[in-house]
Coordinates of C-alpha atoms and ligand atoms in Angstrom, one line a residue:
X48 CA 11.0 18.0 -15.7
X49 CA 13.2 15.1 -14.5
X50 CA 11.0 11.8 -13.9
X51 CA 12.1 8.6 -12.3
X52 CA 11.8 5.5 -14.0
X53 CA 9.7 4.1 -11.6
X54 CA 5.9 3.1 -12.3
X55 CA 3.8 6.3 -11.2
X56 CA 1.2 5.5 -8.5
X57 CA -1.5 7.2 -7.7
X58 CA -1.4 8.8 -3.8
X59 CA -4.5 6.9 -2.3
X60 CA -3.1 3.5 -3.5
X61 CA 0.4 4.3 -2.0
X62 CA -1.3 4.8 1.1
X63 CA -3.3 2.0 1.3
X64 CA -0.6 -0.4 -0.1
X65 CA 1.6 0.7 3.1
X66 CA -1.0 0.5 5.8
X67 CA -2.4 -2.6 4.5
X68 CA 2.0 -4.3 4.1
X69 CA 2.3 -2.7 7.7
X70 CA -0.4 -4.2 9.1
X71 CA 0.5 -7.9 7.8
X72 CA 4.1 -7.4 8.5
X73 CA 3.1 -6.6 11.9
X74 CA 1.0 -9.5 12.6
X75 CA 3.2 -12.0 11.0
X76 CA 5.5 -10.8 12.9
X77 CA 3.7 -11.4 16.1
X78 CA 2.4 -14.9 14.5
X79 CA 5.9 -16.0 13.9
X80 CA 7.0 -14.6 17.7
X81 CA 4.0 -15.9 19.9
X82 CA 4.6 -19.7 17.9
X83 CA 8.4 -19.4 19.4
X84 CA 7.6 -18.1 22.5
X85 CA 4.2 -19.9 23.1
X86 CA 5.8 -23.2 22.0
X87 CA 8.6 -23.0 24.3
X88 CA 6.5 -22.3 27.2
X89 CA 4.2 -25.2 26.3
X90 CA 6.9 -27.5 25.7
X91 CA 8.2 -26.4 29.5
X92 CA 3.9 -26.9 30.6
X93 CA 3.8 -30.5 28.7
X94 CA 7.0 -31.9 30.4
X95 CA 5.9 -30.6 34.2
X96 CA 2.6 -31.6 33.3
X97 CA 3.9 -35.7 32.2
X98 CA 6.1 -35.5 35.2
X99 CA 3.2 -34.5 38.1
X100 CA 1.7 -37.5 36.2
X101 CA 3.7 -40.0 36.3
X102 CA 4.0 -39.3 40.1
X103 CA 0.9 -39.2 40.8
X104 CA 0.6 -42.8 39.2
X105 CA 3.4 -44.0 41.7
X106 CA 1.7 -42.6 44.6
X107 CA -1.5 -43.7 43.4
X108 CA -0.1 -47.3 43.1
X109 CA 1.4 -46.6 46.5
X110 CA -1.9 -45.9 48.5
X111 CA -3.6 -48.8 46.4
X112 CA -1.0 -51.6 47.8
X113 CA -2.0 -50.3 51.4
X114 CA -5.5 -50.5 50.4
X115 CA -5.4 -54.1 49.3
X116 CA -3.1 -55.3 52.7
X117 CA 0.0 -55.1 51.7
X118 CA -0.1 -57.0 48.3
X119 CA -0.8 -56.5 45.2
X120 CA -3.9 -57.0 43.4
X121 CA -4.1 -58.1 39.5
X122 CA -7.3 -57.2 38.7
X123 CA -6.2 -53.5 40.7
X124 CA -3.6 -53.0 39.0
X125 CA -5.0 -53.7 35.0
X126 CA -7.4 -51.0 35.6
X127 CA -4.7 -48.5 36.5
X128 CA -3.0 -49.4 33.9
X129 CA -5.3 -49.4 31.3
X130 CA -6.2 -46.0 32.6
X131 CA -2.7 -44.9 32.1
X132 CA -2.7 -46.2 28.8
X133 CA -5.6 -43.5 27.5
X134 CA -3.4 -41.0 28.9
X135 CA -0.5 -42.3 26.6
X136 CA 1.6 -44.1 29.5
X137 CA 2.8 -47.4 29.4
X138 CA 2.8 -48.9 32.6
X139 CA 5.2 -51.8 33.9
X140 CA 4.8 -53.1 37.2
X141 CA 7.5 -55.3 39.6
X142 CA 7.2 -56.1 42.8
X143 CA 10.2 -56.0 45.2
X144 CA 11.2 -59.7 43.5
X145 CA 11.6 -58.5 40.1
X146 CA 8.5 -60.2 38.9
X147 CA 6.5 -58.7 36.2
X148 CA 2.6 -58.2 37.7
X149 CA 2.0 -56.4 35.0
X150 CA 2.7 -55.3 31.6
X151 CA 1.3 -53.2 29.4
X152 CA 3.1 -54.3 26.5
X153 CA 2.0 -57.7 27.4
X154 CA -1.3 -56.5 27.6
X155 CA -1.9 -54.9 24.6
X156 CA 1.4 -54.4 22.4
X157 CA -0.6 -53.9 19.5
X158 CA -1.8 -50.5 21.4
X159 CA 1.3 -50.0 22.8
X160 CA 2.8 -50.0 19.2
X161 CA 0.3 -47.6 17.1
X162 CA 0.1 -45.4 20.1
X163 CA 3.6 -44.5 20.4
X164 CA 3.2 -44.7 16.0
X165 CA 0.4 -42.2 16.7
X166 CA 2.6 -39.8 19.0
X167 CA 5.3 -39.8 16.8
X168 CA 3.5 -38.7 13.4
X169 CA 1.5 -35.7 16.1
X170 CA 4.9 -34.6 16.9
X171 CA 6.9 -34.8 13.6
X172 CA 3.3 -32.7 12.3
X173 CA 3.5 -30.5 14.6
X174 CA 7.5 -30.2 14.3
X175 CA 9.6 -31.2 11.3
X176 CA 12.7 -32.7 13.0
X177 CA 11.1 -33.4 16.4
X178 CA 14.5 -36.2 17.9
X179 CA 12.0 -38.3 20.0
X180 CA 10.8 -41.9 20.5
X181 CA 10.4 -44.4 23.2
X182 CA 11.6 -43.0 26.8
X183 CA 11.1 -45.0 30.1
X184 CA 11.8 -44.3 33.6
X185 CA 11.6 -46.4 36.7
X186 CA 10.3 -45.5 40.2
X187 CA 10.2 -47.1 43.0
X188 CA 6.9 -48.0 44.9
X189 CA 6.7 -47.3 48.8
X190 CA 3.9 -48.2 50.9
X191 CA 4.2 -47.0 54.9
X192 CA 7.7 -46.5 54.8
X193 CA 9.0 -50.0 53.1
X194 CA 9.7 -50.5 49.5
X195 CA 6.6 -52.5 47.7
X196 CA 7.7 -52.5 43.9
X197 CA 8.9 -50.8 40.9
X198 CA 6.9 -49.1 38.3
X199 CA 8.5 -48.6 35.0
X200 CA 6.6 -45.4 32.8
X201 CA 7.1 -45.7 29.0
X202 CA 6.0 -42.3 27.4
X203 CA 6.9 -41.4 23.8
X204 CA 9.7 -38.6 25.0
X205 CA 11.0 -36.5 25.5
X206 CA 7.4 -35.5 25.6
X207 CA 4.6 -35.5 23.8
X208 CA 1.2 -33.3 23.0
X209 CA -2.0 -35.0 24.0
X210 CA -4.8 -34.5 21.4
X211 CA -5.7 -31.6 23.4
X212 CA -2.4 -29.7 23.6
X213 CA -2.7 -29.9 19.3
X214 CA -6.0 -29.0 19.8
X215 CA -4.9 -25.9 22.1
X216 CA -1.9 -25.2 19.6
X217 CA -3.9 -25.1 16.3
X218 CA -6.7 -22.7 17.8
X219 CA -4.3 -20.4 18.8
X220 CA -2.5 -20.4 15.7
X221 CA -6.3 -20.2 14.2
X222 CA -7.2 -16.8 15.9
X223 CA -3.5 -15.4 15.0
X224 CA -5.1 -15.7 11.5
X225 CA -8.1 -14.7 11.9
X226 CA -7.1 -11.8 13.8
X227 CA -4.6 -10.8 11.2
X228 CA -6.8 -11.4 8.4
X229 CA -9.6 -9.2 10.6
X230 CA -7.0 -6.2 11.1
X231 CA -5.9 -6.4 7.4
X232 CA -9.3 -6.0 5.8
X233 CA -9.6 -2.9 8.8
X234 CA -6.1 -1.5 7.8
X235 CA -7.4 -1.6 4.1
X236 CA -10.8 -0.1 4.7
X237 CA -9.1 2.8 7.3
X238 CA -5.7 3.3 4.8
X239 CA -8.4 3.6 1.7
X240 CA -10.6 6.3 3.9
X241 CA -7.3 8.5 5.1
X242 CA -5.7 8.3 1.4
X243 CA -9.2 9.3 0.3
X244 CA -8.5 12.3 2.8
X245 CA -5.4 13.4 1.4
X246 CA -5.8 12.6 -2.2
X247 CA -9.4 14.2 -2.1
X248 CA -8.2 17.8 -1.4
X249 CA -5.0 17.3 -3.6
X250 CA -6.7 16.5 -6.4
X251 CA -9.1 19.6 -5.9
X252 CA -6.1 21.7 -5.8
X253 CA -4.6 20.1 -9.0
X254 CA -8.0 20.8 -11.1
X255 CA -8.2 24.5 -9.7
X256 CA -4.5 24.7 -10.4
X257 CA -5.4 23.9 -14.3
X258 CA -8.2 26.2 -14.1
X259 CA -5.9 28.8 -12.8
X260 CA -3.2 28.0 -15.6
X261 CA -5.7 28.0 -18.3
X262 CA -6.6 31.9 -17.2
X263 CA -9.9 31.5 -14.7
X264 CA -8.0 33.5 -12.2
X265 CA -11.7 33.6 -10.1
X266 CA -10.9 30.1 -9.1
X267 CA -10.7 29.5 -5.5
X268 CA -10.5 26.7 -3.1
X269 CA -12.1 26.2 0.2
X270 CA -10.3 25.7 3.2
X271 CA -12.3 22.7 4.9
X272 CA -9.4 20.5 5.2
X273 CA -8.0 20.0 9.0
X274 CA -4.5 19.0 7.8
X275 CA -1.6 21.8 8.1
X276 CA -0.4 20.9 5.0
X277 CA -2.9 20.6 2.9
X278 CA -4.6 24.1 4.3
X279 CA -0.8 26.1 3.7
X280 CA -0.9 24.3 0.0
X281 CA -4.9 25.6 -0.4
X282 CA -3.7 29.0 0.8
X283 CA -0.9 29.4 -1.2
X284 CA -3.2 28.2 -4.4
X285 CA -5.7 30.7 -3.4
X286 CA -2.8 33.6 -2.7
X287 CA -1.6 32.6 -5.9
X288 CA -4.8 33.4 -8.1
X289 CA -5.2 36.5 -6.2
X290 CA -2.2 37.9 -7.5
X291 CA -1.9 36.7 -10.8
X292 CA -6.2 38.0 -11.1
X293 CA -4.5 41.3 -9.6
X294 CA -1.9 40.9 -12.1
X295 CA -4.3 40.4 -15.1
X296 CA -6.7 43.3 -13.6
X297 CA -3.9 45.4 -13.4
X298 CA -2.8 44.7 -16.6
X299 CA -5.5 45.6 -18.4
X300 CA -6.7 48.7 -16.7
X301 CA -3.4 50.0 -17.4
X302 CA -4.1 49.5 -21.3
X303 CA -7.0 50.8 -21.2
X304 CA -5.8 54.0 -19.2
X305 CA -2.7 54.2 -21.5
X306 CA -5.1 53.7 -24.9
X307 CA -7.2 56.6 -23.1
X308 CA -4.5 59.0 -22.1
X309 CA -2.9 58.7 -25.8
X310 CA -6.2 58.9 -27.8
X311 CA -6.8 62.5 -27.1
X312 CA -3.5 64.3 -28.0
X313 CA -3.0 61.6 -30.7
X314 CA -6.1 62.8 -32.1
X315 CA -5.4 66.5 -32.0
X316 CA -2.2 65.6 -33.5
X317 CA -3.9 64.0 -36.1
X318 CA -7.0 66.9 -37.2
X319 CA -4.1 69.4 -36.8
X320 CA -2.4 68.0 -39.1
X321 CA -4.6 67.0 -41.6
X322 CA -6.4 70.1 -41.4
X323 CA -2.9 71.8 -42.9
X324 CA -2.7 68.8 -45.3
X325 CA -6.0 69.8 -46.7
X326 CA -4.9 73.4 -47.0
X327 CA -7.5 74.5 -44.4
X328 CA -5.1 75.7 -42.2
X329 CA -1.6 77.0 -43.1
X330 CA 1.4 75.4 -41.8
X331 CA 2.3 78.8 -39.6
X332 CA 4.7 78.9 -36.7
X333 CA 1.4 79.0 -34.4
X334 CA -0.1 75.5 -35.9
X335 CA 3.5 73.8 -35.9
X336 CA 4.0 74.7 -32.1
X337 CA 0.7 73.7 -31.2
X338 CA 1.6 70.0 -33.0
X339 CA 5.1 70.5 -31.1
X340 CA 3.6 70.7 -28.0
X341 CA 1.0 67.8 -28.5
X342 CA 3.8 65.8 -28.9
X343 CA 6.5 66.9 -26.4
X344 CA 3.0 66.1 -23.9
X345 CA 3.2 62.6 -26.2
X346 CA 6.8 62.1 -25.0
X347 CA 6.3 62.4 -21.3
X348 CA 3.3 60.5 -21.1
X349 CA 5.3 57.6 -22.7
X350 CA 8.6 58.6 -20.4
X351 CA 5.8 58.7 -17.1
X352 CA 4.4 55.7 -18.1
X353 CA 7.8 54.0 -18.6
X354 CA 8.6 54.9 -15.1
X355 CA 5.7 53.5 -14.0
X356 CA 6.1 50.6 -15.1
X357 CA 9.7 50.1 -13.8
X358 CA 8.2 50.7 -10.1
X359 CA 5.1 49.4 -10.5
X360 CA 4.1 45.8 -9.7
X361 CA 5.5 43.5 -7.1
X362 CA 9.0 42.1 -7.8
X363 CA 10.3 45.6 -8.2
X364 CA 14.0 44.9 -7.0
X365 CA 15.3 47.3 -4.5
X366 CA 18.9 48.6 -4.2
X367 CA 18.7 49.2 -0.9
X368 CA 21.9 51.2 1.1
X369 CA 22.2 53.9 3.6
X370 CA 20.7 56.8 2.9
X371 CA 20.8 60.2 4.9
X372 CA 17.4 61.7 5.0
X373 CA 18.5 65.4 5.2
X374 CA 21.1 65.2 2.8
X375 CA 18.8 63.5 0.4
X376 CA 15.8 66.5 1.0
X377 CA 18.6 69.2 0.2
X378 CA 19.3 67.6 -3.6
X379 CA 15.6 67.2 -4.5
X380 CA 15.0 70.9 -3.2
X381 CA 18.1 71.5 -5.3
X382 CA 16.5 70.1 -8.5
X383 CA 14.0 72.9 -8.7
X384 CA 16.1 76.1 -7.8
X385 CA 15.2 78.2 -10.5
X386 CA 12.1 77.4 -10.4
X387 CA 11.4 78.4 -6.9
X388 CA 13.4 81.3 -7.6
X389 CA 10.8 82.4 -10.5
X390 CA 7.7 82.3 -8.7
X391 CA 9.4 83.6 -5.6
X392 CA 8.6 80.4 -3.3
X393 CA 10.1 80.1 0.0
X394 CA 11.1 76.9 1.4
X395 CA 11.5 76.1 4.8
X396 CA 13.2 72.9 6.1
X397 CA 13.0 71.0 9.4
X398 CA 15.0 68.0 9.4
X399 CA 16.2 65.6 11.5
X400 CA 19.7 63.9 11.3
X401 CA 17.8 60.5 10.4
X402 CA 19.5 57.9 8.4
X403 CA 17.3 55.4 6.6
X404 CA 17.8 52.0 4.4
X405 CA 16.2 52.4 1.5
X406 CA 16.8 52.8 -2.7
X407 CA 18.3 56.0 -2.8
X408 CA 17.7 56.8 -6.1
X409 CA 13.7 55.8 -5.9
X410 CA 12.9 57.8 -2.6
X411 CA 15.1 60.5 -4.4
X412 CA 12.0 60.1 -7.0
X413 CA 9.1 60.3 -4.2
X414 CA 10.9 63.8 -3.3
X415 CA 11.4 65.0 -6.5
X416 CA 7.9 64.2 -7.9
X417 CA 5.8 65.4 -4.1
X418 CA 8.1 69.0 -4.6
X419 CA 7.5 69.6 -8.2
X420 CA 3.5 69.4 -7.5
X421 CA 4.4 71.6 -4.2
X422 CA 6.0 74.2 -7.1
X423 CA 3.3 73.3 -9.9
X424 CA 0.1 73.8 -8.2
X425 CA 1.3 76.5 -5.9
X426 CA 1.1 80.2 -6.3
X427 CA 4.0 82.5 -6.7
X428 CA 5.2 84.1 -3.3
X429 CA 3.6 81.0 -1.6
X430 CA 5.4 78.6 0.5
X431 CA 6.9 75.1 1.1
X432 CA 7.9 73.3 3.9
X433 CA 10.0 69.5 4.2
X434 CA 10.3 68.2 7.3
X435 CA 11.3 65.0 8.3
X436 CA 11.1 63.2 11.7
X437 CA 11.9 59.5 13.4
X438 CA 8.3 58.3 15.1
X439 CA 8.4 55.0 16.2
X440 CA 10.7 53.2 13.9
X441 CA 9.6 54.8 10.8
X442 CA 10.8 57.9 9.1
X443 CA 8.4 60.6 8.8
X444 CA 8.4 62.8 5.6
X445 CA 6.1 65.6 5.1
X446 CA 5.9 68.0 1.8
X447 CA 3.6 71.0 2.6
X448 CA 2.7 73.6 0.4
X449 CA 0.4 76.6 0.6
X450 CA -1.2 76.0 -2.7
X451 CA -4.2 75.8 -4.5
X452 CA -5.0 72.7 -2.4
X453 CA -7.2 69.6 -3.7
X454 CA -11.1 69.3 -3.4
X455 CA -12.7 66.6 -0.9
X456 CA -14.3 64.8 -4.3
X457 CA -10.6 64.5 -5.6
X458 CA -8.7 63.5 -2.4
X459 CA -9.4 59.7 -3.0
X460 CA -8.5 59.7 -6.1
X461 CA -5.1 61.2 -6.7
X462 CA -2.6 58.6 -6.1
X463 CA -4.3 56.5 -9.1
X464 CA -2.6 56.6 -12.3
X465 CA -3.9 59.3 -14.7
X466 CA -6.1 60.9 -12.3
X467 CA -5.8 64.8 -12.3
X468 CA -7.7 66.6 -10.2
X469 CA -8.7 69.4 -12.4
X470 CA -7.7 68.0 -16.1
X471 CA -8.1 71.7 -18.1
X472 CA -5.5 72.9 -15.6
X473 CA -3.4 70.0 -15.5
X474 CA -3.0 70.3 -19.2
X475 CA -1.2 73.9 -18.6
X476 CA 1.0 72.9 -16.0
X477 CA 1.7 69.6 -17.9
X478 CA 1.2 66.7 -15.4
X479 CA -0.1 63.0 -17.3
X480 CA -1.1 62.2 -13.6
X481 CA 1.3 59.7 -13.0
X482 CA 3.5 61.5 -10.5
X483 CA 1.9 60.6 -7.2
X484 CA 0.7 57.0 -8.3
X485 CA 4.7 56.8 -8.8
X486 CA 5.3 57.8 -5.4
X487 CA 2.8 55.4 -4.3
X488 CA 4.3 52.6 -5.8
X489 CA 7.9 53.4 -4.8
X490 CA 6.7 53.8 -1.1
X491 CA 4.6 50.3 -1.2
X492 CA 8.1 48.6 -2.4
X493 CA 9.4 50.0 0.4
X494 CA 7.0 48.4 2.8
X495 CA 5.5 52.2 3.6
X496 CA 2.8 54.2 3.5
X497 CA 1.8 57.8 1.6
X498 CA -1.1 59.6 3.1
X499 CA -2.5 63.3 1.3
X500 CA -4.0 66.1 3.5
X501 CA -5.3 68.9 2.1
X502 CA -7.8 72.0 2.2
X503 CA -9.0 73.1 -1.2
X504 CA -7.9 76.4 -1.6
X505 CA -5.6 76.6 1.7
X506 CA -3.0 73.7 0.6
X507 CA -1.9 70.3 0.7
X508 CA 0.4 68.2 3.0
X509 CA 2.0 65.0 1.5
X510 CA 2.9 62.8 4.3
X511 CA 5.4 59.6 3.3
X512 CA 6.0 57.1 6.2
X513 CA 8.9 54.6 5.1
X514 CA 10.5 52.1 7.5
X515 CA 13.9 52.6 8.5
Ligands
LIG685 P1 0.4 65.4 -12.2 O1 1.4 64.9 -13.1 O2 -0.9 65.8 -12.9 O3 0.8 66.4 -11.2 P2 0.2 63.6 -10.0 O4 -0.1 62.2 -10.0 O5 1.5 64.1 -9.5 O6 -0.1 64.1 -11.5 O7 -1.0 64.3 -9.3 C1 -2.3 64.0 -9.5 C2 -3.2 65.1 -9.2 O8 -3.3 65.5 -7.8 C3 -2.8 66.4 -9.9 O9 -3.3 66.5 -11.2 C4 -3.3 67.5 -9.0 O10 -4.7 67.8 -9.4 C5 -3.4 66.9 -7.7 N1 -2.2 67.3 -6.8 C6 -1.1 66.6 -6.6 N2 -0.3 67.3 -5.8 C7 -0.9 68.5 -5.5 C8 -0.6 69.6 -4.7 N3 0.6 69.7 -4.0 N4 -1.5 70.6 -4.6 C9 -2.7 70.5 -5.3 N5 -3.0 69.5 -6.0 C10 -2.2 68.5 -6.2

């Protein structure tokens, strides 16, 4: 058995492994994709969002100048910028002069300082390589119509996260995790309970396998899985065991028949023979033939049984050709000629001009052995008749004989091995009673059927159905 190098693993780990590496592949995957994608579209959010804001400042400081009368008001204008400080904007405020009203650095550069210190370390954190730092840009103030000032927004840029938008990142990035850590431990638990599936039945079929190997040929499996698979591997476990228990059953009946079928004229044999050893009898002509004829019986039990066993079983290997049915009839009746002749039995033949594909030489066999019991266990002047006909795709072959027929007890019976219907008789006319289980075999080979009619007393029809 070639083996790969490789470390064996066991079925339900290979399973799990996979679904458990698919499942984090996948969400890493989607991790790693929503961080580019998400990101980018935040960025885009984040700038729009600084950008509405810094607007909204120069509108604001717009509507206030009208408020306050056309002028400006320093007190007014701290607490806007002070407010614009918290949101991380650093206000700078002219009016039409060029005179500073107010400065946020001025105010509070210390603030000013750390804050942008602050942004800067957020966005290198949340971005190695993040090219930012101080950005400013100036708008001009209008109040009904007329210019009233300048307003120059600092903002660390090109933009920057509030605490909130890292905030908003990190939790997302926290429930990727979680999620993906929540699907893995499900992919584990479902990839453990489907490998437990397959392997379960798999390994039953490997330990009824061994069974089955070690000789319990009873073994069988159950068929409870729903998988194809697994039910066509159960079946052909089960199919398996039934033929090799067939096998063995055949097997040994067929000792057992053979052991009976030579014990009696090996034991006639033997008293006959000893018997003249011990003087008790004389070694005459009579005695001799007698032992002759025990063991020219011997001989064609061995040469039956021998045949049997060439056509018997499955595997038999069949030379199949054309074969013409009528032509084929005609040889077998021409095997037994003189005999026919000698107890005057007539033959009649109706045959069709059928062509089958088949073993010659084995259906040659069937005929041969269904007309020498036709000849054997009729009486002289009787009468045979062979016909053969095409019904529905299968040939048709029928031996009829008006002989002594078979009895209703028998009928079942004759097609096993050894059986003979009435064994004194037999034993004068020679048959072992391996003829018919012969034909029975050859026929089966042939993926056909032999069926036996018969009236005891009136005659017996052999009827052989083979496909064509
Ligand atoms: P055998 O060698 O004894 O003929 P077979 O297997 O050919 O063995 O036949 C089995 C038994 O069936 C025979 O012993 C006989 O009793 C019965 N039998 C078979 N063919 C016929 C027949 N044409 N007419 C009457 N009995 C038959």
């Amino acid at each position: 058995m070639m083996r790969s190098n490789r470390p064996e693993r066991s079925l339900r780990f290979k399973i799990t492994a996979s679904f458990l590496v698919m499942t984090l592949l996948a969400f890493t995957l989607l991790g790693i994709l929503a961080n580019v994608i998400l990101k980018k579209q935040f960025e885009n959010y984040v700038i729009e969002n600084l950008n509405k804001k810094n607007e909204e400042i120069v509108a604001m400081l717009g509507s206030r100048y009208e408020d306050w009368g056309g002028a400006w008001n320093a007190g007014g204008l701290e607490s806007i910028g002070v407010g614009a400080m918290s949101d991380g904007l650093i206000l700078r405020v002219t009016d039409t002069e060029g005179t500073v009203l107010w400065d946020a650095m001025v105010h509070n550069s210390g603030f000013c300082a750390s804050m942008m210190e602050t942004m800067a370390q957020n966005m290198q954190r949340q971005n190695a390589g993040f090219n930012g730092g101080y950005t400013e840009k100036i708008y001009e103030i209008t109040s009904g119509g007329s210019v009233a000032g300048t307003v120059a927004i600092g903002y660390y840029g090109p933009y920057f996260y509030t605490d909130n938008d890292i905030k908003y990142l990190n939790t997302l990035n926290m429930l990727i995790l979680l999620v993906t850590a929540l699907v893995g431990v499900a992919s584990l638990v479902f990839g453990a309970y489907l490998a437990k599936r397959l392997a379960d039945p798999i390994v039953k079929v490997i330990k009824t396998a061994d069974q089955i190997s070690e000789g319990n040929y009873g073994q069988r499996l159950d068929n409870t899985s729903d998988m194809r698979e697994i039910i066509e591997l159960t079946t052909a476990i089960n199919t398996l065991a039934e033929r090799l228990e067939k096998q063995e059953s055949l097997r040994k009946r067929m000792t057992a028949d053979v052991a009976h079928e030579l014990r009696t004229p090996l034991a006639n044999l033997q008293s006959h023979i000893e018997a003249i050893l011990d003087g008790v009898w004389e070694a005459d002509s009579t005695r001799l033939k007698s032992c002759h004829e025990e063991t020219v019986r011997l001989s064609r039990i061995v040469a039956d049984l021998e045949k049997l066993a060439r056509f018997e079983g499955e595997g038999t290997v069949l030379n199949k050709e054309r074969v013409h049915v009528p032509a084929l009839v005609g040889q077998a009746i021409k095997v037994f000629e003189s005999e026919l002749d000698n107890k005057n039995l007539a033959v009649k033949t109706e045959l069709q001009d059928i062509t089958l594909f088949a073993d010659r030489d084995r259906i040659m066999q069937v005929l041969v052995n269904l007309l020498s019991n036709a000849v054997k266990y009729t009486q002289p002047c009787g009468q045979i008749a062979v016909s053969a006909e095409e019904t529905d795709g299968h040939v048709r072959i029928s031996v009829k004989d008006t002989g002594i027929g078979i009895s209703r007890e028998d009928l079942p019976y004759i097609f096993e091995r050894f059986y003979r219907a009435d064994r004194s008789r037999s034993r004068d006319t020679g048959g072992s009673g391996i003829g018919l289980a012969i034909v029975k075999s050859i026929v089966t080979a042939h993926g056909g059927s032999v069926e036996a009619i018969s009236t005891h007393g009136e005659g017996s029809e052999f009827i052989v159905y083979l496909p064509k």
